[in-house]
Short mmCIF file of C-alpha atoms and ligand atoms in Angstrom, two decimals:
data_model
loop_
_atom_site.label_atom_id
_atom_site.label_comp_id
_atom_site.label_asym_id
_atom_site.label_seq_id
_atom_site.Cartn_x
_atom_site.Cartn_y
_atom_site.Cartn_z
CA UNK A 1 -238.61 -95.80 9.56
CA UNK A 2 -237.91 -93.15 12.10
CA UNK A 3 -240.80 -90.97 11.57
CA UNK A 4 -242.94 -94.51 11.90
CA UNK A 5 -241.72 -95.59 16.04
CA UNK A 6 -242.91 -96.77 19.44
CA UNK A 7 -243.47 -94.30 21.87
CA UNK A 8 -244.49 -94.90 25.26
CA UNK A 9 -245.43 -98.14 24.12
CA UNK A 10 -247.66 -97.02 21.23
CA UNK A 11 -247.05 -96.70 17.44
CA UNK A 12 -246.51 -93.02 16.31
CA UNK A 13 -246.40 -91.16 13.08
CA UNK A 14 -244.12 -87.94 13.50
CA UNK A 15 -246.05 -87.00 16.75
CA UNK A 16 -249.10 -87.95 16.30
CA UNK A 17 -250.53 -91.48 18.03
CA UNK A 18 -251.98 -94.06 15.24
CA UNK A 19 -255.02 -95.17 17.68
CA UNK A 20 -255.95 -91.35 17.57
CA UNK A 21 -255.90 -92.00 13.68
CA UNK A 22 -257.20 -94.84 13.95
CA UNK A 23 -260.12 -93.37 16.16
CA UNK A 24 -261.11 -90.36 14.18
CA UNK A 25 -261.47 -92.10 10.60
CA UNK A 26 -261.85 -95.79 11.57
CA UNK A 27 -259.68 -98.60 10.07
CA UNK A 28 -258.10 -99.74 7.53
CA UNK A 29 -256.69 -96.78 6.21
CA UNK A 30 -253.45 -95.69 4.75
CA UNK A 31 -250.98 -93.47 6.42
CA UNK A 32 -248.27 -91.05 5.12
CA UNK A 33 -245.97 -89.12 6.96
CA UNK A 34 -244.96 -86.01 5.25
CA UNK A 35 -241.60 -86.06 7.15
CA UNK A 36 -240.61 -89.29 5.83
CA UNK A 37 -241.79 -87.79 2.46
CA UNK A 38 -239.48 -85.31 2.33
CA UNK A 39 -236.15 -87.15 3.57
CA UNK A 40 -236.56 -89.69 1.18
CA UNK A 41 -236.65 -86.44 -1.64
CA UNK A 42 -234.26 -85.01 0.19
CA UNK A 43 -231.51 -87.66 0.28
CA UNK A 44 -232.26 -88.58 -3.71
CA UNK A 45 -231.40 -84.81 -4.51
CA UNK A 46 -228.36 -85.03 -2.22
CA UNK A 47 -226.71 -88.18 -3.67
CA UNK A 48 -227.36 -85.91 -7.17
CA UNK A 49 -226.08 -82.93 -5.52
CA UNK A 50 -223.98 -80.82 -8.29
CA UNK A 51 -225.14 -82.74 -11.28
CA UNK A 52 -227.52 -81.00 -13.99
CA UNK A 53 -230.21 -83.21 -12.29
CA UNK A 54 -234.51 -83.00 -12.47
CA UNK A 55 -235.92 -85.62 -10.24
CA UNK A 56 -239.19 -86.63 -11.65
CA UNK A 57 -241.22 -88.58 -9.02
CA UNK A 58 -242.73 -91.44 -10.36
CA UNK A 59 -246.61 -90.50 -10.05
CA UNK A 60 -247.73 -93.82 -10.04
CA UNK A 61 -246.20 -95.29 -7.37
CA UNK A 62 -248.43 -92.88 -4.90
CA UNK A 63 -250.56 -90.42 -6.94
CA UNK A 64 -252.49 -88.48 -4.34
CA UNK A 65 -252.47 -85.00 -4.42
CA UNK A 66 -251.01 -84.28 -1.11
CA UNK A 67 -248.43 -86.56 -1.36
CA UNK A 68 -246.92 -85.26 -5.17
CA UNK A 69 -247.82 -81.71 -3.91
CA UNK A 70 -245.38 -82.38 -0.79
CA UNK A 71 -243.06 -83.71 -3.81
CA UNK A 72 -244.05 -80.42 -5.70
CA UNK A 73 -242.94 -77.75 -3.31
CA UNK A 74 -239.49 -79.68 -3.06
CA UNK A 75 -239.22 -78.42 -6.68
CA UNK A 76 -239.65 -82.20 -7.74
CA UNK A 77 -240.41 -82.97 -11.41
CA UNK A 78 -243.34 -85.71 -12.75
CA UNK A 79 -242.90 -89.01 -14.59
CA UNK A 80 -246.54 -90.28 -15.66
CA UNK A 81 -247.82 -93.03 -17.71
CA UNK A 82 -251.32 -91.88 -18.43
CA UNK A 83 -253.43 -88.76 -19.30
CA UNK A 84 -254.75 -89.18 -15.72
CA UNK A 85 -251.64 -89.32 -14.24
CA UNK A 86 -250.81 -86.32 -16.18
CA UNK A 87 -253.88 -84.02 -14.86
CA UNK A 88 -253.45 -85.23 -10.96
CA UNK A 89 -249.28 -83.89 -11.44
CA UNK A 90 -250.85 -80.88 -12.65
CA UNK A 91 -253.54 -80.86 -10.09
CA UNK A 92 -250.63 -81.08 -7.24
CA UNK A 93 -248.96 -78.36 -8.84
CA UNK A 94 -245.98 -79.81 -10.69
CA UNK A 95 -245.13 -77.83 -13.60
CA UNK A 96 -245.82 -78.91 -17.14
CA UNK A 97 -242.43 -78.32 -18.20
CA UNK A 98 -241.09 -80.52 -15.53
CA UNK A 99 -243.40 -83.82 -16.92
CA UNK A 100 -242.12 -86.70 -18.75
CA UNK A 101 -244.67 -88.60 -20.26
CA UNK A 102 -243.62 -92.59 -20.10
CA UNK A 103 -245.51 -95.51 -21.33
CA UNK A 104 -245.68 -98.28 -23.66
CA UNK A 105 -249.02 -97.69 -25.39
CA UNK A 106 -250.48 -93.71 -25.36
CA UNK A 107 -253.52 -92.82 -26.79
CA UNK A 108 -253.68 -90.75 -29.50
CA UNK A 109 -256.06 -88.84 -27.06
CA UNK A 110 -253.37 -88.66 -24.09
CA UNK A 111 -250.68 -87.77 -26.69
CA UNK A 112 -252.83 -84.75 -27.68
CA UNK A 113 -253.54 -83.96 -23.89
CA UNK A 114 -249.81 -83.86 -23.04
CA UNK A 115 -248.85 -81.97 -26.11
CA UNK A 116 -252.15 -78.89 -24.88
CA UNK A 117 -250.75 -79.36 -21.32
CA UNK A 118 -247.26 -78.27 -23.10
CA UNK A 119 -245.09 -81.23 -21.26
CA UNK A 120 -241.30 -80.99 -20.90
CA UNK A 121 -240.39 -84.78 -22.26
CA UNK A 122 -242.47 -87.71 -24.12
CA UNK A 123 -240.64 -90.89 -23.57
CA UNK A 124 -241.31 -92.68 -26.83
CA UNK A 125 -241.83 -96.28 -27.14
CA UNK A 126 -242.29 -97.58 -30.49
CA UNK A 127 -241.83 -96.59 -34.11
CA UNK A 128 -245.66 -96.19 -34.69
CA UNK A 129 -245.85 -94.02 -31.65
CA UNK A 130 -243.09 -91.98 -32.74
CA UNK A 131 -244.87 -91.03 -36.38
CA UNK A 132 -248.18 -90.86 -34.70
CA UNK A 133 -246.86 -87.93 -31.85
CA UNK A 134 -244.72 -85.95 -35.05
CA UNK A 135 -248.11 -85.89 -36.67
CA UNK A 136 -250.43 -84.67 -33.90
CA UNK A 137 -247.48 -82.05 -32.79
CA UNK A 138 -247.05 -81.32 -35.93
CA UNK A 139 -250.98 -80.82 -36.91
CA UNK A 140 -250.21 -77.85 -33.98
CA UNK A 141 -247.55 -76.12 -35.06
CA UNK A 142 -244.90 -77.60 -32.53
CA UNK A 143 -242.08 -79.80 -32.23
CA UNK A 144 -242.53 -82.49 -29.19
CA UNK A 145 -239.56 -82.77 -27.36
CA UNK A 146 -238.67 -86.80 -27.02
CA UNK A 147 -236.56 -88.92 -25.72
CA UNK A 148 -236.73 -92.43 -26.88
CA UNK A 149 -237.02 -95.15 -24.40
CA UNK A 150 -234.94 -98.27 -25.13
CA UNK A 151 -234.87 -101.40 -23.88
CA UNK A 152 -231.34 -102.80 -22.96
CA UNK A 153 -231.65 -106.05 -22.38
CA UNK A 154 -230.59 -106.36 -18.70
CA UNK A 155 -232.23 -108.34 -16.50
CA UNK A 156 -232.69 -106.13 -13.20
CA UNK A 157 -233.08 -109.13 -11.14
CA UNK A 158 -236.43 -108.54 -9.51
CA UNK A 159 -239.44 -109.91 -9.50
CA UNK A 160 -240.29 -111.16 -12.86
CA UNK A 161 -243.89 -109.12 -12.98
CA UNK A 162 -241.80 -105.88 -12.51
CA UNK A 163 -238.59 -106.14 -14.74
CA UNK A 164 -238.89 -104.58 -17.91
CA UNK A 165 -235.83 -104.11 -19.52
CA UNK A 166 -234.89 -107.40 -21.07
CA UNK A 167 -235.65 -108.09 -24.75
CA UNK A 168 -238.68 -110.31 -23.54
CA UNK A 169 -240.66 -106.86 -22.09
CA UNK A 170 -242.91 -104.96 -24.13
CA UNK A 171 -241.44 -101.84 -23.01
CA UNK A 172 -239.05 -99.83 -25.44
CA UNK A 173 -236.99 -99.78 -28.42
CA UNK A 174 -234.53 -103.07 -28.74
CA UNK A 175 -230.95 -101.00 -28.03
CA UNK A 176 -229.60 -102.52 -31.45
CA UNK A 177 -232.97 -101.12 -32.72
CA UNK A 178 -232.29 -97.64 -31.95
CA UNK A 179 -229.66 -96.01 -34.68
CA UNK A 180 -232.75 -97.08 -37.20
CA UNK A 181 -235.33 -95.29 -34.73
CA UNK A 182 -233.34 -92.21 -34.15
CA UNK A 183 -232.76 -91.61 -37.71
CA UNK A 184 -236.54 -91.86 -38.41
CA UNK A 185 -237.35 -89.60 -35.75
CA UNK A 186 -235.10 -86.67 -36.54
CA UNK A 187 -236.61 -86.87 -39.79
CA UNK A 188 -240.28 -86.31 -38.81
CA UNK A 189 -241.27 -82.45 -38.44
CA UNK A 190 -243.22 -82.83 -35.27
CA UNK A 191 -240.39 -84.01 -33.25
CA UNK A 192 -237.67 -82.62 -31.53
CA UNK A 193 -234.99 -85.48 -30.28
CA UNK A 194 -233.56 -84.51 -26.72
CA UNK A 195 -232.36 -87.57 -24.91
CA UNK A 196 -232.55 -90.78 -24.35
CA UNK A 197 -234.13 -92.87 -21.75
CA UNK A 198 -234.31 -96.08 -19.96
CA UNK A 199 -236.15 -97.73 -17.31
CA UNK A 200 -235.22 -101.85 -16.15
CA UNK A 201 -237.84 -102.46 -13.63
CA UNK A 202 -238.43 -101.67 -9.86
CA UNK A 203 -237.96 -103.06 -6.84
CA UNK A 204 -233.93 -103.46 -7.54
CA UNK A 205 -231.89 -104.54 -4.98
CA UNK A 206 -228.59 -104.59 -6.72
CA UNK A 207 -227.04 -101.33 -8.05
CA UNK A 208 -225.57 -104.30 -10.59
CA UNK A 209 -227.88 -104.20 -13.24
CA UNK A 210 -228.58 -100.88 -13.31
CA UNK A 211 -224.82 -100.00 -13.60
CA UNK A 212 -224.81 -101.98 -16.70
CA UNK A 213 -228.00 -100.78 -18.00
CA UNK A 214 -226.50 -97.05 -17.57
CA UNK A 215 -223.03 -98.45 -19.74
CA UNK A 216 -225.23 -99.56 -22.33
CA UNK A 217 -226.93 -96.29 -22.45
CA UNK A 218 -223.86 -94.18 -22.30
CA UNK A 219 -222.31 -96.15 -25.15
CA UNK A 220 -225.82 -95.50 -27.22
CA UNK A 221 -225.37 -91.67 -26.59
CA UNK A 222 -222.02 -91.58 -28.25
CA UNK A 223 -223.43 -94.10 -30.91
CA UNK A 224 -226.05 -91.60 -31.49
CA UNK A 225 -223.68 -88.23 -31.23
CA UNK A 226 -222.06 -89.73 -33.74
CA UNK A 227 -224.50 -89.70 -35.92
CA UNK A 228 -225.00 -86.21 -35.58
CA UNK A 229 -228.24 -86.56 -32.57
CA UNK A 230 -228.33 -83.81 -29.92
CA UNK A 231 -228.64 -86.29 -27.05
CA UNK A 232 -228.85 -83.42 -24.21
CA UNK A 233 -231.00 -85.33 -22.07
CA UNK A 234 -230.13 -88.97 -20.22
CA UNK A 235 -233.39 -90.42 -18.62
CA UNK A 236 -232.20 -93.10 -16.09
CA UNK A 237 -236.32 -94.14 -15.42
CA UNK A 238 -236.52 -95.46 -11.51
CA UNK A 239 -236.59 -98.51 -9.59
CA UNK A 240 -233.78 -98.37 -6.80
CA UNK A 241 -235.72 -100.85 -4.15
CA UNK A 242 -236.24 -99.98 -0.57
CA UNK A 243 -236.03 -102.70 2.48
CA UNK A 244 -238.96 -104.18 3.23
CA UNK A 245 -237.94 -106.99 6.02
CA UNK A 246 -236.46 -104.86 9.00
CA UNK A 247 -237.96 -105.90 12.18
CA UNK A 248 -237.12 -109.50 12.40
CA UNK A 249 -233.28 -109.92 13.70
CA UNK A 250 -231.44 -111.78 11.27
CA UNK A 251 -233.52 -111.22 8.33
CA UNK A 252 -232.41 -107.84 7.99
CA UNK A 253 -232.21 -106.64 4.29
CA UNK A 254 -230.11 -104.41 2.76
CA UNK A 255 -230.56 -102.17 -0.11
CA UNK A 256 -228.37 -99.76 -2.51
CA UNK A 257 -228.65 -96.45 -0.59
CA UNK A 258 -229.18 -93.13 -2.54
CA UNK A 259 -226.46 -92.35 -2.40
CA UNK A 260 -224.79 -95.54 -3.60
CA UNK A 261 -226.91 -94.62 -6.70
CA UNK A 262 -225.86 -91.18 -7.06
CA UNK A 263 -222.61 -92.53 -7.21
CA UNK A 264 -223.16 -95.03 -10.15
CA UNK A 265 -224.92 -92.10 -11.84
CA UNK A 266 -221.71 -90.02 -11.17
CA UNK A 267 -219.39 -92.49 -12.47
CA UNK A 268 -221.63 -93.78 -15.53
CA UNK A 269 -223.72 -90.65 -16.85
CA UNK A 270 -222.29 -87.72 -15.29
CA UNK A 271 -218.99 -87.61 -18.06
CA UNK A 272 -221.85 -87.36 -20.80
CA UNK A 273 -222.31 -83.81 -20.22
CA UNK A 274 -225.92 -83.81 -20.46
CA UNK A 275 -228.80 -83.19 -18.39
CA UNK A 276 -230.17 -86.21 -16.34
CA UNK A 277 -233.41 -87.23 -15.37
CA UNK A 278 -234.22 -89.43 -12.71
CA UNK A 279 -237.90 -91.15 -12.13
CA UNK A 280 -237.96 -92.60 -8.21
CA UNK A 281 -241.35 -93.78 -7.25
CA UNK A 282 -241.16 -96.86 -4.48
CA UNK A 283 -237.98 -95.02 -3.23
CA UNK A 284 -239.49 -92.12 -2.23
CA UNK A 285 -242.68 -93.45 -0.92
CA UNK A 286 -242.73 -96.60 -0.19
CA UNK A 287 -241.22 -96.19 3.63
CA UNK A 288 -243.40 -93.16 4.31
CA UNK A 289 -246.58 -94.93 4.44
CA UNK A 290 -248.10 -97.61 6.21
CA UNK A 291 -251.64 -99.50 6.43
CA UNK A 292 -253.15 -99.76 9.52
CA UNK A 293 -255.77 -102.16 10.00
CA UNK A 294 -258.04 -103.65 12.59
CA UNK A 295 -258.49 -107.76 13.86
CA UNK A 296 -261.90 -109.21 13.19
CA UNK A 297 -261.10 -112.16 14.55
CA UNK A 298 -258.38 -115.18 15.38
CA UNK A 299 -259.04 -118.75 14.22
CA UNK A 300 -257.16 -121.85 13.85
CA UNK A 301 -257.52 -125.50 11.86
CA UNK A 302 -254.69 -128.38 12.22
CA UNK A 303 -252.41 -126.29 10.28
CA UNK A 304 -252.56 -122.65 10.63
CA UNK A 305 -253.38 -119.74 13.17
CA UNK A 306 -255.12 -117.14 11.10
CA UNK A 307 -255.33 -113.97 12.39
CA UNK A 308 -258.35 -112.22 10.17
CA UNK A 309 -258.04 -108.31 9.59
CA UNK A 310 -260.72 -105.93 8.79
CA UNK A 311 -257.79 -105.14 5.49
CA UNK A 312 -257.67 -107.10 2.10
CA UNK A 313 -256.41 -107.82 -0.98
CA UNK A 314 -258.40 -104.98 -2.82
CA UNK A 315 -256.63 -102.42 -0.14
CA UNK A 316 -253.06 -103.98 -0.52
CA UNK A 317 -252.85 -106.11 -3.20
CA UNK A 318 -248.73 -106.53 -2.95
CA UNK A 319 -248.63 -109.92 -0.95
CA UNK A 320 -251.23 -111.28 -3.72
CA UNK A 321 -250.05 -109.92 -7.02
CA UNK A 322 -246.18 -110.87 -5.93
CA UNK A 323 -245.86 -112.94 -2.72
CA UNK A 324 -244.30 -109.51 -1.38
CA UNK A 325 -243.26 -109.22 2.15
CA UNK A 326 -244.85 -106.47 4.47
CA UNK A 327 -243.41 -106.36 8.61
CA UNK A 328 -246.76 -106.37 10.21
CA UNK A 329 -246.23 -104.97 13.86
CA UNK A 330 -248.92 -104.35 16.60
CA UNK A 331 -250.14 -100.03 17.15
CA UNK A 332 -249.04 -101.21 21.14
CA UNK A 333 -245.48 -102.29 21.37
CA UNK A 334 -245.93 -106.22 22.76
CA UNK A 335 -244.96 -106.94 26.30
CA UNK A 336 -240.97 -107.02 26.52
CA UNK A 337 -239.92 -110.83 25.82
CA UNK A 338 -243.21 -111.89 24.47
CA UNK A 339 -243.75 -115.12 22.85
CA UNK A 340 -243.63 -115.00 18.68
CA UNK A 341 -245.98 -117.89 17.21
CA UNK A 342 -246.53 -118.33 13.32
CA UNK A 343 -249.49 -116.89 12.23
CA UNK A 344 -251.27 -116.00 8.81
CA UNK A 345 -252.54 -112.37 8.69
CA UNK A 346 -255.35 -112.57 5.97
CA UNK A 347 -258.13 -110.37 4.90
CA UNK A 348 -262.15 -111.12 4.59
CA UNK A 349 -262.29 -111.54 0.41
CA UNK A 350 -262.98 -114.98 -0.61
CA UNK A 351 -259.80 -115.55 -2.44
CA UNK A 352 -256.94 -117.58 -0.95
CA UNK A 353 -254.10 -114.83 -1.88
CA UNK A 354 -256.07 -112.34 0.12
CA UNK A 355 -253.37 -112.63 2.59
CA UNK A 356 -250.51 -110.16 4.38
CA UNK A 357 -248.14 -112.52 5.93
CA UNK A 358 -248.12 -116.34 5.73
CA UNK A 359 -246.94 -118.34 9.06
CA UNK A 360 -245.21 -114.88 10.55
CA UNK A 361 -243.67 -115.33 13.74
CA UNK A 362 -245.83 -112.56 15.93
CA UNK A 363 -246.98 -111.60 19.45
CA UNK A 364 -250.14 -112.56 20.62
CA UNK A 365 -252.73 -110.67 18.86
CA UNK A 366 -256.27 -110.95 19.68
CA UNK A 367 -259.64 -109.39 18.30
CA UNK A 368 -260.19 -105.59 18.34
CA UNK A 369 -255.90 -104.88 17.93
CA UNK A 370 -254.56 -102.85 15.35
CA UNK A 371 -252.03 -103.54 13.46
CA UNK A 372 -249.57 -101.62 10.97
CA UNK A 373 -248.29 -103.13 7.18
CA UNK A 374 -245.28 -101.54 7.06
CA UNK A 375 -243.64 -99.93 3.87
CA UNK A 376 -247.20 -99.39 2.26
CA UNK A 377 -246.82 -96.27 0.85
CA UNK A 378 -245.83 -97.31 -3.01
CA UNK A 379 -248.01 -99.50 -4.71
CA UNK A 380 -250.59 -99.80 -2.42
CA UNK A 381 -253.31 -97.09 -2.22
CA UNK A 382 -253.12 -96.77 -6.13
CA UNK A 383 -253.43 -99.92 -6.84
CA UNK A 384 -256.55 -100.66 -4.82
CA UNK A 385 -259.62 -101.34 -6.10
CA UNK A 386 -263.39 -102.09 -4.83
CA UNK A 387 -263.70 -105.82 -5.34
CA UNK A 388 -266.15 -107.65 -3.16
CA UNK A 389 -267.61 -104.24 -2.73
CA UNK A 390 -265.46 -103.10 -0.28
CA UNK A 391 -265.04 -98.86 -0.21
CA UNK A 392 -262.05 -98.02 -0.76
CA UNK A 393 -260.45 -96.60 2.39
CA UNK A 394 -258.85 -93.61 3.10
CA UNK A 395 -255.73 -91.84 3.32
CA UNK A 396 -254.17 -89.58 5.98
CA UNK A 397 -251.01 -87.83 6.15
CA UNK A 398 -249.30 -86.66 8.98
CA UNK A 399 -246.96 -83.62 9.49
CA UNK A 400 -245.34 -83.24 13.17
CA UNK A 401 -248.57 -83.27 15.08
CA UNK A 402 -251.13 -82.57 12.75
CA UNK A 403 -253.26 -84.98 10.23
CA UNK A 404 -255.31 -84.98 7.91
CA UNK A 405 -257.67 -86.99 5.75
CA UNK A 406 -256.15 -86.46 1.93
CA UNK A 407 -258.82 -88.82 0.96
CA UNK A 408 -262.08 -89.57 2.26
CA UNK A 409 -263.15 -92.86 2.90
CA UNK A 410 -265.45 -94.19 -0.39
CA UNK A 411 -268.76 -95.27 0.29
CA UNK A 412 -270.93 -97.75 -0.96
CA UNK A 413 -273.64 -95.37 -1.56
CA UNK A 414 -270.82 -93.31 -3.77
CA UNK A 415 -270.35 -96.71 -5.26
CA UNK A 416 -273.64 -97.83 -6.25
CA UNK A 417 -274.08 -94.20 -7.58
CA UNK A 418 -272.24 -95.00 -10.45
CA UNK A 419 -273.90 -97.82 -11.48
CA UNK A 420 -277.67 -97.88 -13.12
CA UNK A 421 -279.79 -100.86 -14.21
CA UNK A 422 -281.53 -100.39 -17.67
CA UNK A 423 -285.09 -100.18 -17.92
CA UNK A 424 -285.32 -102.22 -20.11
CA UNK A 425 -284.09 -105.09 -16.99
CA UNK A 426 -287.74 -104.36 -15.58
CA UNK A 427 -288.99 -103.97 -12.06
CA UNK A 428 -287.77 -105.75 -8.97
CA UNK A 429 -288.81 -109.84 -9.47
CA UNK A 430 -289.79 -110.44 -6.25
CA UNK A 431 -292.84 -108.13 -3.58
CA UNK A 432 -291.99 -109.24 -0.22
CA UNK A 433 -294.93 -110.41 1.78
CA UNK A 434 -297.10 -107.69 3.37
CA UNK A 435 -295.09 -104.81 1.19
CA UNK A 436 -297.41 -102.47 -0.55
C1 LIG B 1 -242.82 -97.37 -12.65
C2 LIG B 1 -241.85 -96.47 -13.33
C3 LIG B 1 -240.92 -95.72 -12.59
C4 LIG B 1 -240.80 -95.82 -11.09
O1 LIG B 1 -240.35 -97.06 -10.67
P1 LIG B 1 -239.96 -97.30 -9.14
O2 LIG B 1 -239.51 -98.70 -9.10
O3 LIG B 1 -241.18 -97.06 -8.34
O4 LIG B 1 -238.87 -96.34 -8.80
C5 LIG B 1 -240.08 -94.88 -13.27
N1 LIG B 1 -240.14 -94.77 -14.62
C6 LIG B 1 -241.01 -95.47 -15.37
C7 LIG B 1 -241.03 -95.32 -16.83
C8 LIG B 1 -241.91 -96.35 -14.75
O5 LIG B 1 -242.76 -97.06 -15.48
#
């Protein structure tokens, strides 16, 4: 996390001090640092340096506008699963012809959408999807240009929520399945067929499954050549992992490198001859963003030291939705030799799994300190949501030693604005004494 260090004792982003962040927009928010951004892009397009390669960031792992944008002027490519996915890579300027359009259940509505927008790729999931896109592209004259997604049956050896290529997922075409779905699909006049595509889950730690995910796809390309299908396009989907324990000694982890993946690709794909597609989300995000966050207060029972922070669940909802691991480190760099003790680092929502870290050896931390969740910037922000009616908060991102707020803090006023009681629900029950 260079772009994320101590300096003179105090937390920077590129050059700018977090407490001046912190200061100007209050806390929690999320912060991105466009530096970080860009050599995460920069060593994915190096380890596919030479290769007919599009990398198509995975919009869903961090879908605000500045961020894709900083992804767009790289010359970076889209992967979206949803018609509103689709308008905010359009919004940050990524260009149609560089979308792929992924998921396992489309709308007739977002098919339509994607086929106006005139969108490079549609990742097809299912036969009913496949003879319901042919009909709306063909209702417009056009041929849709697809690539059918199937599902290998690999286990990628990550958390169960987040693997989806074994035969259990909902996601794709079962790989013995796809002959039968190619043949139907050339056959349709709306469709086009250019590739082939895959995705096994995220958060992978192990270039192992994904080597044998890419076999089984190369030996499905020549399966399908065979039978006379211009497979000119190999999707490989995302899901390389990134480290997320680094700061305590010993617990170090280590994770496939780019360029450990380029080389797989290399060895795998790259003999195919045909163009390749790659869909990194987490990878290219996740390190370059961080959520800062202020303590409320410090309490203890028998058990546990909890260590309250003005952050939740709602903001961050990793830890809860998949016992994921965030370092949590202090804005001021602790005292050299400082004393670790266990504590819990848990938010105000009344849920037990609103938590950050369970019995985490840290410094002392007392009210008012800010502290940073590291490796927040995939998953997080997008996947917030407003629940105990808390706004959500904003984001910033930094470039050498400017910042700025890429989204505004939500308030409950914008909140309540969106909500309206029915008349027919009546007037308010109860007239406080002495009011009018
Ligand atoms: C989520 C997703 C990705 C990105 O996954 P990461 O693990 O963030 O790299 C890529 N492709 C598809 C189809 C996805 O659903």
């Amino acid at each position: 996390m260079s772009e994320f260090a101590y300096r003179n004792g105090v937390m920077h982003v590129e050059d700018v001090p977090l407490p001046r962040i912190a200061e100007a927009v209050g806390t929690p928010f999320y912060c991105y640092s466009r530096g970080a951004l860009v050599r995460a892009y920069a060593a994915f397009a190096a380890a596919l340096g030479g290769l007919d390669a599009t990398i198509c960031y995975s919009i869903k792992a961090n879908g605000n506008l500045a961020v894709v944008r900083a992804f767009a002027e790289l010359g970076a490519g889209a992967d979206v699963v949803s018609g509103g996915e689709l308008e905010r890579a359009l919004a940050a300027g990524i260009r149609p012809a560089q979308v792929v359009f992924s998921g396992v259940g489309k709308t007739r509505a977002e098919l339509a959408q994607a086929l106006a927008a005139g969108i490079g790729q549609f990742n097809v999931e299912s036969e009913a999807e496949i003879e319901t896109l042919s009909a709306l592209a063909h209702a417009r004259g056009t041929r849709a240009a697809v690539a059918i997604r199937i599902n290998p049956d690999i286990d990628a050896l990550t958390h169960d929520k987040i693997a989806t290529g074994r035969a259990s997922d909902k996601f794709g075409i079962p790989w013995p399945d796809a002959r039968v779905a190619y043949r139907r699909a050339a056959a349709l006049p709306g469709l086009a067929i250019a590739g082939i595509a895959i995705h096994i889950g995220s958060q992978m730690t192990s270039l192992v499954p994904l080597e044998a995910a890419f076999c089984r796809v190369a030996d499905a390309v020549a399966m399908l050549r065979a039978d006379g299908h211009g497979i000119r396009r190999i999707d490989l989907g995302g899901g390389l992992g990134i480290a997320y324990r680094f700061a305590v000694e010993g617990q170090s982890e280590t994770v496939p490198s780019p360029a450990d993946y380029g080389a797989v690709v290399r060895r795998v794909i790259a003999p195919l001859g045909a163009e390749i597609i790659c869909e990194p989300g987490r990878a290219l995000v996740g390190d370059a963003g961080v959520l800062v966050t202020q303590v409320i207060l410090c309490k203890r029972n028998k058990a546990r030291a909890f260590v309250v922070v003005d952050a939740a669940m709602n903001d961050l909802i990793r830890p809860a939705l998949y016992g994921a691991y965030h370092e949590i480190l202090p804005v001021r760099a602790p005292a050299a030799g400082a004393e670790r003790a266990p504590v819990d680092v848990v938010g105000p929502v009344c849920e037990s799994s609103d938590f950050f870290a369970r019995e985490r050896p840290l410094p002392p931390v007392a009210a008012g300190d800010v502290l940073v969740v590291a490796s927040a910037g995939a998953y997080g922000a997008v996947n917030s949501s407003t629940y105990n009616a808390r706004a959500l908060v904003p984001e910033v991102m930094v470039s050498g030693n400017a910042f700025a707020v890429v989204r505004r803090r939500l308030t409950v006023t914008d909140m309540l604005a969106l909500e309206t009681v029915p008349d027919w629900l009546g007037e308010r029950p109860v007239a406080r004494r002495g009011a009018a």
